[in-house]
Amino acid sequence: MAGHSKWANIKHKKKKEDKRRGKLFSKLSKKIAVAAREGGGDPEMNSDLRMAIQKAKDNNMPKDNIQRAVDRGTGNLDGVDYERIIYEGYAPAGIALYLDLMSDNRNRTASEIRHILSKRGGNLGEEGCVAWMFDRKGQLIIDRTEEDVDEDEVMMSALEAGAEDITIEEDMIEIISLPSDLEEVRETMEEDGYKFDSGDVVMLPQNIIKLDDKSDAKKVLKVIDALEDHDDVQDVYANFDIPDEIMEEIETEEE
């Protein structure tokens, strides 16, 4: 089973608890607009746009919002021009961070991300400093709290569809594929009757740092929360794991 599954589960729970839907839609709109600008407004001919639209649909973004984002990207509607930026750095305890952003002002964004990290014990690094620690993969998530599925059957369906790996947790099932196979795996499994909470191309850590110290775990989570709260940050990828008992203690303290 994949060693990164705990972090996927943490992100899954955070997503379900996230009430900042307006901010989420804004980030999804940027992703759609950039994909449309770079590859055209026809999702049938633009796989990046197709996946960005699917991600928006997974998060219940209204069709009108999706179309407006496409139109902004293709120039049919006036709007701000965003560019995709990748930043790399470190959180406390030596945790590697790989950040995917969409920004209309590279200098402003770099300054703000650097401030977020330095204020919380992290730092922004040079290009390539941590990218080698991550692999680009397709990821599908089945929410087990919403979907009652048989573990053996979903595993068989995923493998027959072309998945590389399946991780089964109490709350979710994570299915990993090559990026180029993501859409085919999803479509094949949907034909088998499975529904997905999310599906995207992600950066998965090759090796995991286990945070056994609660203080370090809290510091890292605070950095992640601050980064994810930034308007320009699309995704945060990191190479850590927090033991269940420590995560439960942290969650209890925050209630």
CSV table of C-alpha atoms in Angstrom, one decimal:
chain,number,residue,atom,x,y,z
A,1,MET,CA,0.0,0.0,0.0
A,2,ALA,CA,1.2,3.5,-0.7
A,3,GLY,CA,3.0,5.3,2.2
A,4,HIS,CA,1.4,8.7,1.5
A,5,SER,CA,-2.2,7.6,2.3
A,6,LYS,CA,-2.3,9.2,5.7
A,7,TRP,CA,-1.7,12.7,4.2
A,8,ALA,CA,-4.3,12.0,1.5
A,9,ASN,CA,-6.7,11.2,4.4
A,10,ILE,CA,-5.9,14.3,6.3
A,11,LYS,CA,-6.5,16.4,3.2
A,12,HIS,CA,-9.7,14.5,2.5
A,13,LYS,CA,-11.0,15.3,6.0
A,14,LYS,CA,-9.9,19.0,5.8
A,15,LYS,CA,-11.8,19.3,2.5
A,16,LYS,CA,-15.0,17.9,4.0
A,17,GLU,CA,-14.7,20.4,6.9
A,18,ASP,CA,-13.8,23.4,4.7
A,19,LYS,CA,-16.6,26.0,4.8
A,20,ARG,CA,-14.7,28.6,2.7
A,21,ARG,CA,-16.6,27.6,-0.5
A,22,GLY,CA,-16.4,31.1,-2.1
A,23,LYS,CA,-12.6,30.9,-1.8
A,24,LEU,CA,-12.6,27.4,-3.2
A,25,PHE,CA,-14.6,28.4,-6.2
A,26,SER,CA,-12.3,31.4,-6.9
A,27,LYS,CA,-9.3,29.0,-6.9
A,28,LEU,CA,-11.0,26.6,-9.2
A,29,SER,CA,-11.9,29.4,-11.6
A,30,LYS,CA,-8.3,30.4,-11.8
A,31,LYS,CA,-7.3,26.8,-12.7
A,32,ILE,CA,-9.9,26.6,-15.4
A,33,ALA,CA,-9.1,30.0,-16.9
A,34,VAL,CA,-5.3,29.2,-17.1
A,35,ALA,CA,-6.0,25.8,-18.7
A,36,ALA,CA,-8.4,27.4,-21.2
A,37,ARG,CA,-5.8,30.2,-22.1
A,38,GLU,CA,-3.0,27.7,-22.5
A,39,GLY,CA,-4.8,24.9,-24.4
A,40,GLY,CA,-8.0,26.4,-25.8
A,41,GLY,CA,-11.6,26.5,-24.6
A,42,ASP,CA,-12.7,23.1,-25.9
A,43,PRO,CA,-12.4,20.5,-23.1
A,44,GLU,CA,-12.6,17.7,-25.7
A,45,MET,CA,-9.3,18.9,-27.2
A,46,ASN,CA,-7.7,20.2,-23.9
A,47,SER,CA,-7.1,17.5,-21.3
A,48,ASP,CA,-5.9,20.0,-18.7
A,49,LEU,CA,-9.2,22.0,-19.1
A,50,ARG,CA,-11.2,18.8,-19.0
A,51,MET,CA,-9.7,17.8,-15.7
A,52,ALA,CA,-10.0,21.3,-14.2
A,53,ILE,CA,-13.7,21.3,-15.1
A,54,GLN,CA,-14.2,17.8,-13.6
A,55,LYS,CA,-12.5,19.0,-10.4
A,56,ALA,CA,-14.9,22.0,-10.3
A,57,LYS,CA,-17.8,19.6,-10.8
A,58,ASP,CA,-16.5,17.3,-8.0
A,59,ASN,CA,-16.8,20.4,-5.7
A,60,ASN,CA,-20.3,21.3,-6.9
A,61,MET,CA,-19.2,24.5,-8.7
A,62,PRO,CA,-22.2,25.9,-10.7
A,63,LYS,CA,-22.1,25.4,-14.5
A,64,ASP,CA,-22.4,29.2,-15.1
A,65,ASN,CA,-19.2,29.8,-12.9
A,66,ILE,CA,-17.3,27.2,-14.9
A,67,GLN,CA,-18.3,28.7,-18.3
A,68,ARG,CA,-17.4,32.2,-17.1
A,69,ALA,CA,-14.0,30.9,-16.1
A,70,VAL,CA,-13.5,29.3,-19.5
A,71,ASP,CA,-14.6,32.5,-21.3
A,72,ARG,CA,-12.1,34.5,-19.2
A,73,GLY,CA,-9.4,32.2,-20.2
A,74,THR,CA,-10.1,32.3,-23.9
A,75,GLY,CA,-10.6,36.1,-23.9
A,76,ASN,CA,-14.3,36.1,-24.5
A,77,LEU,CA,-14.7,37.8,-21.1
A,78,ASP,CA,-12.6,40.5,-19.6
A,79,GLY,CA,-10.6,39.4,-16.6
A,80,VAL,CA,-7.3,39.1,-14.9
A,81,ASP,CA,-4.5,37.1,-16.5
A,82,TYR,CA,-3.1,34.4,-14.2
A,83,GLU,CA,0.0,32.3,-14.6
A,84,ARG,CA,0.9,29.0,-13.0
A,85,ILE,CA,3.8,29.1,-10.6
A,86,ILE,CA,5.6,26.3,-8.7
A,87,TYR,CA,7.3,27.1,-5.4
A,88,GLU,CA,9.3,24.7,-3.3
A,89,GLY,CA,10.5,25.0,0.2
A,90,TYR,CA,10.4,23.5,3.7
A,91,ALA,CA,8.1,23.6,6.7
A,92,PRO,CA,9.4,23.0,10.3
A,93,ALA,CA,11.0,19.6,11.1
A,94,GLY,CA,12.5,19.5,7.6
A,95,ILE,CA,9.2,18.7,5.8
A,96,ALA,CA,9.4,19.3,2.1
A,97,LEU,CA,6.7,21.5,0.5
A,98,TYR,CA,5.8,21.6,-3.2
A,99,LEU,CA,3.3,24.4,-3.9
A,100,ASP,CA,1.1,24.8,-7.0
A,101,LEU,CA,-0.1,28.4,-7.5
A,102,MET,CA,-2.0,30.6,-9.9
A,103,SER,CA,-1.1,34.3,-9.7
A,104,ASP,CA,-1.5,37.6,-11.5
A,105,ASN,CA,1.6,39.1,-9.8
A,106,ARG,CA,4.6,36.8,-9.3
A,107,ASN,CA,6.6,39.2,-7.1
A,108,ARG,CA,3.7,39.9,-4.7
A,109,THR,CA,2.9,36.2,-4.4
A,110,ALA,CA,6.5,35.2,-3.8
A,111,SER,CA,6.8,37.9,-1.1
A,112,GLU,CA,3.6,36.7,0.6
A,113,ILE,CA,4.5,33.0,0.5
A,114,ARG,CA,8.0,33.7,1.8
A,115,HIS,CA,6.4,35.7,4.7
A,116,ILE,CA,4.0,32.9,5.5
A,117,LEU,CA,6.8,30.3,5.7
A,118,SER,CA,9.4,32.4,7.6
A,119,LYS,CA,6.8,33.5,10.2
A,120,ARG,CA,6.1,29.9,11.0
A,121,GLY,CA,9.5,28.4,11.0
A,122,GLY,CA,9.7,27.4,7.3
A,123,ASN,CA,11.5,28.8,4.3
A,124,LEU,CA,11.1,29.2,0.5
A,125,GLY,CA,13.8,27.3,-1.4
A,126,GLU,CA,15.4,27.3,-4.9
A,127,GLU,CA,13.7,25.7,-7.9
A,128,GLY,CA,14.2,22.0,-7.8
A,129,CYS,CA,15.2,21.8,-4.2
A,130,VAL,CA,12.4,19.3,-3.3
A,131,ALA,CA,10.7,18.5,-6.6
A,132,TRP,CA,12.9,15.3,-6.9
A,133,MET,CA,11.2,14.0,-3.7
A,134,PHE,CA,7.8,13.8,-5.4
A,135,ASP,CA,6.2,11.8,-8.2
A,136,ARG,CA,3.5,13.2,-10.5
A,137,LYS,CA,0.5,10.8,-10.4
A,138,GLY,CA,-3.2,10.5,-11.0
A,139,GLN,CA,-5.3,10.3,-7.9
A,140,LEU,CA,-8.9,9.3,-7.4
A,141,ILE,CA,-10.6,9.4,-4.0
A,142,ILE,CA,-13.8,7.4,-3.0
A,143,ASP,CA,-15.4,8.8,0.1
A,144,ARG,CA,-16.4,5.7,2.2
A,145,THR,CA,-18.6,7.8,4.4
A,146,GLU,CA,-20.8,8.5,1.3
A,147,GLU,CA,-20.3,5.4,-0.7
A,148,ASP,CA,-20.8,1.8,0.6
A,149,VAL,CA,-18.3,-0.2,-1.4
A,150,ASP,CA,-16.8,-3.7,-1.2
A,151,GLU,CA,-13.1,-3.5,-0.7
A,152,ASP,CA,-12.2,-6.5,-2.9
A,153,GLU,CA,-14.5,-5.4,-5.7
A,154,VAL,CA,-13.2,-1.8,-5.8
A,155,MET,CA,-9.6,-3.1,-5.8
A,156,MET,CA,-10.4,-5.5,-8.7
A,157,SER,CA,-12.2,-2.8,-10.6
A,158,ALA,CA,-9.3,-0.3,-10.1
A,159,LEU,CA,-6.6,-2.7,-11.2
A,160,GLU,CA,-8.5,-3.9,-14.3
A,161,ALA,CA,-9.0,-0.2,-15.2
A,162,GLY,CA,-5.3,0.3,-15.2
A,163,ALA,CA,-4.6,1.7,-11.7
A,164,GLU,CA,-1.1,1.3,-10.2
A,165,ASP,CA,-1.9,1.2,-6.5
A,166,ILE,CA,-4.9,1.2,-4.2
A,167,THR,CA,-4.9,2.3,-0.5
A,168,ILE,CA,-7.9,1.5,1.7
A,169,GLU,CA,-8.5,3.6,4.8
A,170,GLU,CA,-11.5,3.8,7.2
A,171,ASP,CA,-12.9,7.0,5.6
A,172,MET,CA,-11.6,6.8,2.1
A,173,ILE,CA,-10.1,4.7,-0.7
A,174,GLU,CA,-7.2,6.2,-2.7
A,175,ILE,CA,-6.6,5.0,-6.2
A,176,ILE,CA,-3.3,5.9,-7.9
A,177,SER,CA,-2.5,5.8,-11.6
A,178,LEU,CA,-0.2,7.3,-14.2
A,179,PRO,CA,-1.3,10.9,-15.0
A,180,SER,CA,-2.0,9.8,-18.6
A,181,ASP,CA,-4.3,7.0,-17.3
A,182,LEU,CA,-6.3,9.1,-14.8
A,183,GLU,CA,-9.3,9.8,-17.0
A,184,GLU,CA,-9.5,6.3,-18.4
A,185,VAL,CA,-9.3,4.7,-14.9
A,186,ARG,CA,-12.0,7.1,-13.8
A,187,GLU,CA,-14.3,6.5,-16.7
A,188,THR,CA,-13.9,2.7,-16.5
A,189,MET,CA,-14.7,2.6,-12.8
A,190,GLU,CA,-17.6,5.0,-13.2
A,191,GLU,CA,-19.0,2.5,-15.7
A,192,ASP,CA,-18.7,-0.1,-12.9
A,193,GLY,CA,-20.9,2.1,-10.7
A,194,TYR,CA,-18.3,3.9,-8.6
A,195,LYS,CA,-18.5,7.6,-7.7
A,196,PHE,CA,-15.5,9.7,-6.8
A,197,ASP,CA,-15.2,12.5,-4.3
A,198,SER,CA,-12.3,13.9,-6.2
A,199,GLY,CA,-9.9,13.2,-9.0
A,200,ASP,CA,-6.8,15.1,-10.1
A,201,VAL,CA,-3.1,14.9,-11.1
A,202,VAL,CA,-1.1,15.4,-7.9
A,203,MET,CA,2.5,15.3,-6.6
A,204,LEU,CA,3.0,12.4,-4.2
A,205,PRO,CA,6.0,12.1,-1.9
A,206,GLN,CA,8.4,9.2,-2.5
A,207,ASN,CA,9.3,9.0,1.2
A,208,ILE,CA,7.5,10.1,4.3
A,209,ILE,CA,8.7,11.8,7.5
A,210,LYS,CA,6.8,10.6,10.5
A,211,LEU,CA,6.0,13.4,13.0
A,212,ASP,CA,5.9,11.7,16.4
A,213,ASP,CA,6.3,15.0,18.2
A,214,LYS,CA,3.0,16.7,18.7
A,215,SER,CA,4.6,20.2,18.8
A,216,ASP,CA,6.2,19.6,15.4
A,217,ALA,CA,3.0,18.2,14.0
A,218,LYS,CA,1.1,21.3,15.1
A,219,LYS,CA,3.7,23.6,13.6
A,220,VAL,CA,3.5,21.8,10.2
A,221,LEU,CA,-0.3,21.8,10.1
A,222,LYS,CA,-0.3,25.5,10.9
A,223,VAL,CA,2.0,26.2,7.9
A,224,ILE,CA,-0.2,24.0,5.7
A,225,ASP,CA,-3.3,25.8,6.8
A,226,ALA,CA,-1.8,29.2,6.2
A,227,LEU,CA,-0.6,28.3,2.8
A,228,GLU,CA,-3.9,26.7,1.7
A,229,ASP,CA,-5.7,29.8,3.0
A,230,HIS,CA,-3.8,32.0,0.5
A,231,ASP,CA,-5.8,33.0,-2.5
A,232,ASP,CA,-3.1,32.1,-5.0
A,233,VAL,CA,-2.3,28.6,-3.7
A,234,GLN,CA,-4.1,25.8,-5.6
A,235,ASP,CA,-2.5,22.8,-3.9
A,236,VAL,CA,0.0,22.1,-1.2
A,237,TYR,CA,2.0,18.8,-1.3
A,238,ALA,CA,4.1,17.7,1.6
A,239,ASN,CA,6.0,14.5,2.7
A,240,PHE,CA,4.9,13.9,6.3
A,241,ASP,CA,2.7,11.6,8.3
A,242,ILE,CA,1.1,12.2,11.7
A,243,PRO,CA,0.3,9.1,13.8
A,244,ASP,CA,-3.5,8.7,14.4
A,245,GLU,CA,-3.2,9.2,18.2
A,246,ILE,CA,-1.3,12.5,17.8
A,247,MET,CA,-3.8,13.7,15.1
A,248,GLU,CA,-6.7,12.9,17.4
A,249,GLU,CA,-5.1,14.9,20.3
A,250,ILE,CA,-4.6,17.9,18.0
A,251,GLU,CA,-8.1,17.7,16.7
A,252,THR,CA,-9.5,17.4,20.3
A,253,GLU,CA,-7.5,20.5,21.3
A,254,GLU,CA,-8.9,22.5,18.4
A,255,GLU,CA,-12.6,21.6,19.1
